[in-house]
Short mmCIF file of C-alpha atoms in Angstrom, two decimals:
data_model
loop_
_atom_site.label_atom_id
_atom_site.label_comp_id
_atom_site.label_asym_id
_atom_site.label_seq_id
_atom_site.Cartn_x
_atom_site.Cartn_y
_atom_site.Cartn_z
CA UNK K 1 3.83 152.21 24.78
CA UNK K 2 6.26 149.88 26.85
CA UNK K 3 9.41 150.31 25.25
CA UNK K 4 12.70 147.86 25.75
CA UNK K 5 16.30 148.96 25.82
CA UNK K 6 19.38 146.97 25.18
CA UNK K 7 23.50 147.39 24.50
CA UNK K 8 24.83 146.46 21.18
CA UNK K 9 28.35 144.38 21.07
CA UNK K 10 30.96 146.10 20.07
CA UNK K 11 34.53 145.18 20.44
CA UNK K 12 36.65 148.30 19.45
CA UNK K 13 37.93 150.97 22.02
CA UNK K 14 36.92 153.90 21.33
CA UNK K 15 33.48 153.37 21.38
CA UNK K 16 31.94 153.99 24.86
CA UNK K 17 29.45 151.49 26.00
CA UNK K 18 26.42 154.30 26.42
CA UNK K 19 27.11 155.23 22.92
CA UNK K 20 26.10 151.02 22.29
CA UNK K 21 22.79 151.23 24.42
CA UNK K 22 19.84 150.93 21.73
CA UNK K 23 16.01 151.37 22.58
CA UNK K 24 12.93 150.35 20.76
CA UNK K 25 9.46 150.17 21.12
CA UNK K 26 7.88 147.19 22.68
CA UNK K 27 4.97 144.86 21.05
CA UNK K 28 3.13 141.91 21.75
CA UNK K 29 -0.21 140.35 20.51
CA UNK K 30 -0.35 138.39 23.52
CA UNK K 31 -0.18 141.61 25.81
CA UNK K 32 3.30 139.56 27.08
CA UNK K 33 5.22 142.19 29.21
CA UNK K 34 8.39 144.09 27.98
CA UNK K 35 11.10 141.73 28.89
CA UNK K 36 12.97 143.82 31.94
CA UNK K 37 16.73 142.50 30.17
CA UNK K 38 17.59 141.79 26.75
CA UNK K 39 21.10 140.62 25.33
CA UNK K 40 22.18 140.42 22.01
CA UNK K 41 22.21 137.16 20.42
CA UNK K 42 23.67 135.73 17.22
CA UNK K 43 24.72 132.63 14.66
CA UNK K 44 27.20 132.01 17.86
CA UNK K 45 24.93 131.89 20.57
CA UNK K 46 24.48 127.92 21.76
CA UNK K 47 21.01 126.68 22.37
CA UNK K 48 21.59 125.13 25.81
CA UNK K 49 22.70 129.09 26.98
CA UNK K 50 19.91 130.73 24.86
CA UNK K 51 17.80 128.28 26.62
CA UNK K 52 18.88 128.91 30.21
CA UNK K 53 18.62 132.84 29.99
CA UNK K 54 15.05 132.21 28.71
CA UNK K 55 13.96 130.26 30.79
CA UNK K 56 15.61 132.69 33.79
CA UNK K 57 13.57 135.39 32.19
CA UNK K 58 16.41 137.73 29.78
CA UNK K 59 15.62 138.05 26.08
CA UNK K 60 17.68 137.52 23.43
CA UNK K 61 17.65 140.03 20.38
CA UNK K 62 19.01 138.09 17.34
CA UNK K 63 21.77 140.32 15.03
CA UNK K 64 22.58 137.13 12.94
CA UNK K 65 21.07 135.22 10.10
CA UNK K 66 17.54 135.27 9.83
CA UNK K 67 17.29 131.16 9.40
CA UNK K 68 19.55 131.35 12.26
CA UNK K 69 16.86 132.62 14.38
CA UNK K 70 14.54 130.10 13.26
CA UNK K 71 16.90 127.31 13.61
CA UNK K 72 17.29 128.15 17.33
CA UNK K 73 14.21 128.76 17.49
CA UNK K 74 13.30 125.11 16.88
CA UNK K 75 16.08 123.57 19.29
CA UNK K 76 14.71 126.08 22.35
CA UNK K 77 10.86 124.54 21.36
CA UNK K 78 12.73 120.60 21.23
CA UNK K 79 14.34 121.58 24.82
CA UNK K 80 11.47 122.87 26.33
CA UNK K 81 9.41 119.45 25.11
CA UNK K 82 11.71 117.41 26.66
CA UNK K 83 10.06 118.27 29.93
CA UNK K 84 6.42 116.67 29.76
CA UNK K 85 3.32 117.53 31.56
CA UNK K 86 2.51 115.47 34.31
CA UNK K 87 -0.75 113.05 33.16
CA UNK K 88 -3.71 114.82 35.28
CA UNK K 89 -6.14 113.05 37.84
CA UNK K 90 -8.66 113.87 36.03
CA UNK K 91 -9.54 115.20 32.39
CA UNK K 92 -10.13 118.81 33.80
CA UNK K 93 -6.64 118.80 35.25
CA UNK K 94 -5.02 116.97 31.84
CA UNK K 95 -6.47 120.44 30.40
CA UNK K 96 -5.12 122.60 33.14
CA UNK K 97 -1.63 121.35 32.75
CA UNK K 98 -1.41 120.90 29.57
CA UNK K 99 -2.62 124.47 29.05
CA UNK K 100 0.04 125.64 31.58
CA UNK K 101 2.87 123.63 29.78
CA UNK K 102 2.25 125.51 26.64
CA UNK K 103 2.02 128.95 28.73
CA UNK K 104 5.53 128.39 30.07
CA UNK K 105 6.88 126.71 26.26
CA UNK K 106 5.25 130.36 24.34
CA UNK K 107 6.77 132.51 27.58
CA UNK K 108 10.10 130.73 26.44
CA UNK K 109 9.93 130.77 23.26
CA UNK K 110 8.70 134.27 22.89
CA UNK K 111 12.03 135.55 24.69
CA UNK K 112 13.77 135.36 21.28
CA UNK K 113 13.28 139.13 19.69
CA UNK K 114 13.40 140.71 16.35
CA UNK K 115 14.11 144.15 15.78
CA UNK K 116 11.15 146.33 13.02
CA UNK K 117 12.72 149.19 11.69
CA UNK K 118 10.18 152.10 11.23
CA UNK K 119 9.20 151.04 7.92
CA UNK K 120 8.37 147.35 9.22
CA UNK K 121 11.95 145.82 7.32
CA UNK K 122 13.57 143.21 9.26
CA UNK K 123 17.49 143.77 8.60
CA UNK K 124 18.59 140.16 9.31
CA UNK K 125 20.97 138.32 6.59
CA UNK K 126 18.64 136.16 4.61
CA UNK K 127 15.75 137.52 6.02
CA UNK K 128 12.00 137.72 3.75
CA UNK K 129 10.14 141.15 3.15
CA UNK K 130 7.85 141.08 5.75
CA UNK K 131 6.57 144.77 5.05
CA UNK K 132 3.37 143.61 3.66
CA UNK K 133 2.73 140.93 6.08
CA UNK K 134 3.52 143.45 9.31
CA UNK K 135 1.30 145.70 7.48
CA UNK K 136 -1.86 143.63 7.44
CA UNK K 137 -1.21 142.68 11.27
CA UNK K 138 0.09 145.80 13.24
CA UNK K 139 -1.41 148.72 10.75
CA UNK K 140 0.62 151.84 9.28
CA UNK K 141 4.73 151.60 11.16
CA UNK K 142 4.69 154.08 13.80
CA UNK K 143 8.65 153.61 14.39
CA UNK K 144 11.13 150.85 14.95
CA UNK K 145 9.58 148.32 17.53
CA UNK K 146 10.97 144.92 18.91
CA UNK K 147 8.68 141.58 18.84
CA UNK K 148 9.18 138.30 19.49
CA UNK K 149 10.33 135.59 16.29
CA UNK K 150 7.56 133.49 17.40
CA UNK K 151 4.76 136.19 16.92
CA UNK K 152 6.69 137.36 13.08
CA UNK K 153 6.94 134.02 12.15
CA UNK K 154 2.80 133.72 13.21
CA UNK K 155 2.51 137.02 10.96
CA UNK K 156 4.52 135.84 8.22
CA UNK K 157 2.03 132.78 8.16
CA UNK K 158 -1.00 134.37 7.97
CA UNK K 159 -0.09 136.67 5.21
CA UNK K 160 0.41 133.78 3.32
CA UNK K 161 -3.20 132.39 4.23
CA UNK K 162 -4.95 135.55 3.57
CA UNK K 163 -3.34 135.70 -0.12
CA UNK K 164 -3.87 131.89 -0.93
CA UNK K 165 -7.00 131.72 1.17
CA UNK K 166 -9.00 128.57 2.76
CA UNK K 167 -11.02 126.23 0.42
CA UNK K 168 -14.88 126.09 1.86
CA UNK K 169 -16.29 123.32 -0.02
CA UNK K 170 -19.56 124.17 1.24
CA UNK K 171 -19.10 127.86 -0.30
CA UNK K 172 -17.53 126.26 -3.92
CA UNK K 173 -15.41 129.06 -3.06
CA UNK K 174 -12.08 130.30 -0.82
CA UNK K 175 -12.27 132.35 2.48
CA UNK K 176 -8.99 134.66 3.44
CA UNK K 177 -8.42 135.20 6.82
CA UNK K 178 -6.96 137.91 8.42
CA UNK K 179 -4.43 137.75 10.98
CA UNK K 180 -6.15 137.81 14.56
CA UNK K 181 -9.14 136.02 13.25
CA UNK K 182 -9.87 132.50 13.50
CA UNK K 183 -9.84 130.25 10.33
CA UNK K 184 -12.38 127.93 9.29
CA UNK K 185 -9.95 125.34 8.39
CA UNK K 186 -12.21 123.06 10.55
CA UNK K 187 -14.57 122.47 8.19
CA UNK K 188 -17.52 120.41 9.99
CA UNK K 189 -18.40 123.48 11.96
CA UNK K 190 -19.64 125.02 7.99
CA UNK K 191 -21.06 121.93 6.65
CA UNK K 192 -23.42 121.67 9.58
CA UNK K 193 -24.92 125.50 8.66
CA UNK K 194 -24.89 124.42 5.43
CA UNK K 195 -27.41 121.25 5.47
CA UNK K 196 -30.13 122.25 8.61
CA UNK K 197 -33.12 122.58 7.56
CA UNK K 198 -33.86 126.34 7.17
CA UNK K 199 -36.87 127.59 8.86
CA UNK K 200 -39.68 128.37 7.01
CA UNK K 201 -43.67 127.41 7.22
CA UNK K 202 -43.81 125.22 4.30
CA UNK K 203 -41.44 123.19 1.82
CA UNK K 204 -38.93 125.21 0.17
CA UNK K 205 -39.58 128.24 2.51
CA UNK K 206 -36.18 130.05 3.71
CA UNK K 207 -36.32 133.11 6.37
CA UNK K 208 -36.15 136.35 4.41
CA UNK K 209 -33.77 137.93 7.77
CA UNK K 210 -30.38 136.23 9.45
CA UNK K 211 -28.12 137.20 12.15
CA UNK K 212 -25.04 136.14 12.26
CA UNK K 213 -23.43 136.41 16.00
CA UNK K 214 -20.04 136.59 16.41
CA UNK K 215 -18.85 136.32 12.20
CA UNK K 216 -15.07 135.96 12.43
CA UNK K 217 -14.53 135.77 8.71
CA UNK K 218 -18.10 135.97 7.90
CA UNK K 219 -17.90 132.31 6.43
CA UNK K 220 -21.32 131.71 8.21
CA UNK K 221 -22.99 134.71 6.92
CA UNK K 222 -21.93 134.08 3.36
CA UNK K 223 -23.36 130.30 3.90
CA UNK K 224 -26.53 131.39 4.51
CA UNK K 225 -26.78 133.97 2.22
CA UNK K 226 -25.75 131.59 -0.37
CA UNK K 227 -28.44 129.15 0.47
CA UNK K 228 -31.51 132.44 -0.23
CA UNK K 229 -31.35 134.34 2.71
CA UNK K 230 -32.44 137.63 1.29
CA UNK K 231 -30.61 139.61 4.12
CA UNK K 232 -27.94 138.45 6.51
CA UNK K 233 -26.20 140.99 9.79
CA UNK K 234 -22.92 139.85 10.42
CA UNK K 235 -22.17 141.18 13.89
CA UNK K 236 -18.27 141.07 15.30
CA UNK K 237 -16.84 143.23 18.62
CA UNK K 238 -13.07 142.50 17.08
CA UNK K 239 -12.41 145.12 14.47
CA UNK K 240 -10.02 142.62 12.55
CA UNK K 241 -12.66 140.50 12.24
CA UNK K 242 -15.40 142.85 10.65
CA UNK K 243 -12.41 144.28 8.29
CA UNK K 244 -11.64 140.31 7.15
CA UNK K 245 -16.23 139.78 6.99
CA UNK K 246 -16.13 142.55 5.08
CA UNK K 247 -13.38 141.89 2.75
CA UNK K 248 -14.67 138.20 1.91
CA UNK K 249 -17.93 138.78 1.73
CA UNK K 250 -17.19 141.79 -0.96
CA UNK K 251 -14.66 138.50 -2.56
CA UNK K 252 -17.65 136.71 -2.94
CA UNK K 253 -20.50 139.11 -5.05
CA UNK K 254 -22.54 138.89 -1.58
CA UNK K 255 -21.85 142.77 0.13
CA UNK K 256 -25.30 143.70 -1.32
CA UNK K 257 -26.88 140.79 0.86
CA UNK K 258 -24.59 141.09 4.02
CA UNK K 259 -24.18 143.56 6.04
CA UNK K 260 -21.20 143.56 8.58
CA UNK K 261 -21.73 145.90 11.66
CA UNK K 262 -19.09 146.20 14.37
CA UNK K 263 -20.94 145.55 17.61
CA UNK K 264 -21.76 143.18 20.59
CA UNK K 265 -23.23 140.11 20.63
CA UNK K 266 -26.77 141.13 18.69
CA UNK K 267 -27.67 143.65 16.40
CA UNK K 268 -31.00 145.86 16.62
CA UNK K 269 -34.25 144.12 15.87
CA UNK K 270 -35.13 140.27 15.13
CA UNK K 271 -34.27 137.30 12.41
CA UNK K 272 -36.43 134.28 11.08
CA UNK K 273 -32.79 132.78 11.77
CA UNK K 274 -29.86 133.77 14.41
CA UNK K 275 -26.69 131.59 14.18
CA UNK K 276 -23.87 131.61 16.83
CA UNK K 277 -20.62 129.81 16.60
CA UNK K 278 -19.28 130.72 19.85
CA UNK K 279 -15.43 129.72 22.03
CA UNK K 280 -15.69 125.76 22.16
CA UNK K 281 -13.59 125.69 25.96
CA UNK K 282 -14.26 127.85 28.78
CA UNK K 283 -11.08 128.92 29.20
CA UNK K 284 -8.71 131.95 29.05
CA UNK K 285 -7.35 132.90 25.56
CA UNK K 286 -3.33 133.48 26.15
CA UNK K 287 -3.23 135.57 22.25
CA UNK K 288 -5.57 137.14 19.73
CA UNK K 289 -6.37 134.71 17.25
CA UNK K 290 -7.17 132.00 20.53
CA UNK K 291 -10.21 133.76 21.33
CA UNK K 292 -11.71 131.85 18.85
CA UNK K 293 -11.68 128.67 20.59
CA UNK K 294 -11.44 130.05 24.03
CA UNK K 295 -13.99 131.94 26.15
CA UNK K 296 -13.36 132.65 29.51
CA UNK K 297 -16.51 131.62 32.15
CA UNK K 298 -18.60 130.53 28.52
CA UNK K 299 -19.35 134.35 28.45
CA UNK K 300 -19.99 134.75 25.11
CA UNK K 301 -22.08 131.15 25.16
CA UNK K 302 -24.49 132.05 28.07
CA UNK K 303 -24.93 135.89 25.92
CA UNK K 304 -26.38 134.67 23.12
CA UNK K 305 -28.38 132.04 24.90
CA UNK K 306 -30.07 134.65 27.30
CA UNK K 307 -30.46 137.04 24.42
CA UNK K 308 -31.69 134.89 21.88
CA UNK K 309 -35.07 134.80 22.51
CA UNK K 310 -35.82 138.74 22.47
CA UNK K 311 -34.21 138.68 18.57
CA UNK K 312 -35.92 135.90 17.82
CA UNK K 313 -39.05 136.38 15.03
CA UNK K 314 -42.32 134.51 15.44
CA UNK K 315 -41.65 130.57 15.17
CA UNK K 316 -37.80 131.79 14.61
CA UNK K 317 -34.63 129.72 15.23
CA UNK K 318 -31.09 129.76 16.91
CA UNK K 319 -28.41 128.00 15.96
CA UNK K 320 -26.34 127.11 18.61
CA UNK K 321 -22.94 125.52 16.55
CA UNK K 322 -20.81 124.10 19.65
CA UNK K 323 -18.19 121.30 20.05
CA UNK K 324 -18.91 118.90 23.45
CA UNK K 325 -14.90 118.80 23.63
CA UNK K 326 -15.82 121.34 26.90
CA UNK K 327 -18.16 117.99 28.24
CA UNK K 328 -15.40 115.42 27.93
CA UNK K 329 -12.71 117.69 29.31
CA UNK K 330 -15.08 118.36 32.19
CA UNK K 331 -14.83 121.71 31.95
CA UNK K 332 -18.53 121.44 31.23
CA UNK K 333 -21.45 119.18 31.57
CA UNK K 334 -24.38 118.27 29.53
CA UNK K 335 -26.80 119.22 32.27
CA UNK K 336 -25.27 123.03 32.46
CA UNK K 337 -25.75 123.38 28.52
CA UNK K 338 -29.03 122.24 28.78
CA UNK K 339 -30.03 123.79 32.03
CA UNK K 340 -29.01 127.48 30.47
CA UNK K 341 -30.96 126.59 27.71
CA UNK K 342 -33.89 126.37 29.68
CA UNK K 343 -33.43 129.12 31.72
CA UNK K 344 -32.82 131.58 28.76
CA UNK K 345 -36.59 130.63 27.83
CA UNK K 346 -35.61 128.32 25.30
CA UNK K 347 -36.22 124.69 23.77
CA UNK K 348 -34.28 122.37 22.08
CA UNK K 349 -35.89 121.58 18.59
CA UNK K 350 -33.39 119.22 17.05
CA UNK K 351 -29.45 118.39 17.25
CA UNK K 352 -27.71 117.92 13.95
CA UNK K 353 -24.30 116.09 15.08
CA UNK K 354 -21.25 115.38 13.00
CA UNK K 355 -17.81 113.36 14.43
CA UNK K 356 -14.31 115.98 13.79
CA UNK K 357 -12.08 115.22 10.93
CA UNK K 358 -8.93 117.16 12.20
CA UNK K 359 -5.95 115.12 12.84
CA UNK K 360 -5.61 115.51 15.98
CA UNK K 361 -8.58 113.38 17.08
CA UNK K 362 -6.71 110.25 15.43
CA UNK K 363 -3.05 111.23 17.19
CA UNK K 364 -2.92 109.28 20.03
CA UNK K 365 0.28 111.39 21.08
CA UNK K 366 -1.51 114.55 21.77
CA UNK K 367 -1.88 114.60 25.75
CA UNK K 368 -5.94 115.21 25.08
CA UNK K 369 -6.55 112.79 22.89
CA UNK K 370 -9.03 110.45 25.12
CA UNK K 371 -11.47 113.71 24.12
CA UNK K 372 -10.27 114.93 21.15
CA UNK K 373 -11.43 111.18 19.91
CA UNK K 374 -14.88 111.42 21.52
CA UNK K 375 -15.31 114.65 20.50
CA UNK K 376 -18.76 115.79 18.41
CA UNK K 377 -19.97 118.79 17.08
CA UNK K 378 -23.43 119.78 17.07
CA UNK K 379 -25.47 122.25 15.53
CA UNK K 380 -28.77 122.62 17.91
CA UNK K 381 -31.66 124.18 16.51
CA UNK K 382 -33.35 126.13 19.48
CA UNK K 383 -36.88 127.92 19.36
CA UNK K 384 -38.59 130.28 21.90
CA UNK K 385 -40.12 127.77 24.66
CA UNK K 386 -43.32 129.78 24.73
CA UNK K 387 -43.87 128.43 21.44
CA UNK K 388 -43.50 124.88 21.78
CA UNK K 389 -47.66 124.41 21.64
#
């Protein structure tokens, strides 16, 4: 494991610097590299100098008060947003730069540290237990390790989401992510799996199989296993996310109906019913928890659509659950979703649309807001072509 090394102040004389030089192990969720110099930092440091050896690439290990460090924290965010992206030609290149201005405000931000003791205690004055909350993110401690405020403070947070949970009004119930796994806090995505028409031969009928590609927090899978699916296959490559399936779907009553298997995109055999809720943008994810909106070349889109049809039962359906915010960013067109539809051996059957409610599509601040506004989510019901007569 990388590891970092830095000297501690100390002002008396009879302490030799080497006897000052510290070293810890290094860790980032982001795979960010080990900073290559780190200085302490404290409740003296000023924001404009914290800011300028940041930005010239040193780290700064905080030794002072724990609100402190989030207090500069804040003021080295403010300072970087002073600086806006340029407007973009295009929509595409909006995207790009605005993508690349938050790359270069997390690369700032994240060169504030925090030093983990080996039992995952963060000795800062005023500073919260965060055992339980490192815990749940980075596993047993294996030793002291350094990581960035930014990344404890996103650890911190979703503790606190996994223990209250997120309402699912379409579930009557709450789902509790884990950290690393997207949350379903955008709600539309759910209510859309939760009113399609089911597939079935006659009124009433519901398929007795489901596959669930991709679960995250399983919120799908317990969706349909709430509306009579007999059996539902969660399927998830990201271990956090079959531990968090696992964990909600046992929350629920529903582990004797679900089954949560750690694997690629499709698990063995067919479904009356496979539902994917794939990356919205084809884009690269910059940390963990962003691979849930971002999937670089549509990868994970174009393998379930060329897969689909061999796990597909007689007169069986995909769900296809997919934002057009890719379309009006032109980082995808209409004609290429369509046209890999077709090509998989596949045909549309119906579209179920609904507009977002997240506030974002009503800020007119936000730098994407021309297609955060236009955005719509669909959920398109897709059947093997062969069958269409």
């Amino acid at each position: 494991m990388p590891r970092i090394e830095w000297t501690e102040n100390d002002h008396t004389s009879h302490v030799s610097p080497n006897d000052l030089v510290q070293h810890a192990r290094w860790h980032s969720e982001s795979g960010a590299p080990a900073p290559r110099r780190v200085v302490v930092a404290d409740d003296r440091t000023r924001a404009a100098d914290a800011h300028r050896l940041a930005c010239e690439g040193t780290a700064l290990l905080w030794r002072g008060d724990f609100h402190g460090a989030r207090q500069l924290l804040g003021a080295l965010g403010r300072r970087v947003d002073r600086k806006a992206p340029a407007p973009g030609a295009t929509p595409a290149d909006a995207f790009h730069l605005h993508r690349r201005a938050r790359g270069h405000r997390a690369r700032v931000l994240g060169m504030l540290l925090v030093h983990l003791d080996g039992e995952h205690r963060l000795n800062l004055r005023r500073a919260p237990d965060v055992r339980a909350a490192c815990r749940e993110a980075y596993g047993t401690p294996d030793g002291p390790m350094v990581v960035s405020l930014r990344e404890l403070l996103g650890v911190i947070g979703a503790h606190e989401w996994r223990v209250k949970g997120v309402d699912v009004p379409a579930l009557g119930a709450r789902i509790h992510p884990h950290y690393g796994v997207f949350s379903p806090v955008r709600g539309e995505y759910v209510d859309l799996v939760a009113r399609a028409p089911l597939p079935g031969s006659g009124a009433g009928a519901r398929p007795r199989t489901a596959f669930d590609v991709g679960t995250g927090t399983g919120v799908l899978a317990a969706v349909l296993a709430r509306r009579g699916v007999d059996r539902v296959v969660a399927t998830d490559i990201n271990p956090r996310a079959v531990a968090c399936a696992r964990d909600n779907v046992g929350r629920l009553g529903l582990a004797g109906r679900v089954d949560v298997l750690r694997t690629g995109l499709f698990p063995p055999g067919r479904a009356a019913l496979v539902v994917c809720n794939p990356p919205w943008l084809p884009a690269r994810p910059t940390s963990a928890v962003e691979q849930g909106v971002y999937d670089p070349g549509g990868a994970m889109l174009h393998g379930f659509l060329t897969g689909l049809a061999a796990h597909l039962e007689p007169a069986g359906e995909g769900w296809l659950v997919l934002s057009d915010l890719a379309e009006h960013l032109q980082l995808r067109s209409r004609g290429q979703l369509l046209g890999a539809i077709g090509a998989a051996g596949l045909r549309v059957v119906d579209r179920l649309d609904v507009a977002p409610r997240h506030p974002r599509a009503a800020d007119p601040a936000d730098p994407l807001h021309a297609a955060r506004a236009a955005e719509v989510t669909s959920l398109w019901r897709l059947g093997n072509a062969q069958e269409a007569f």
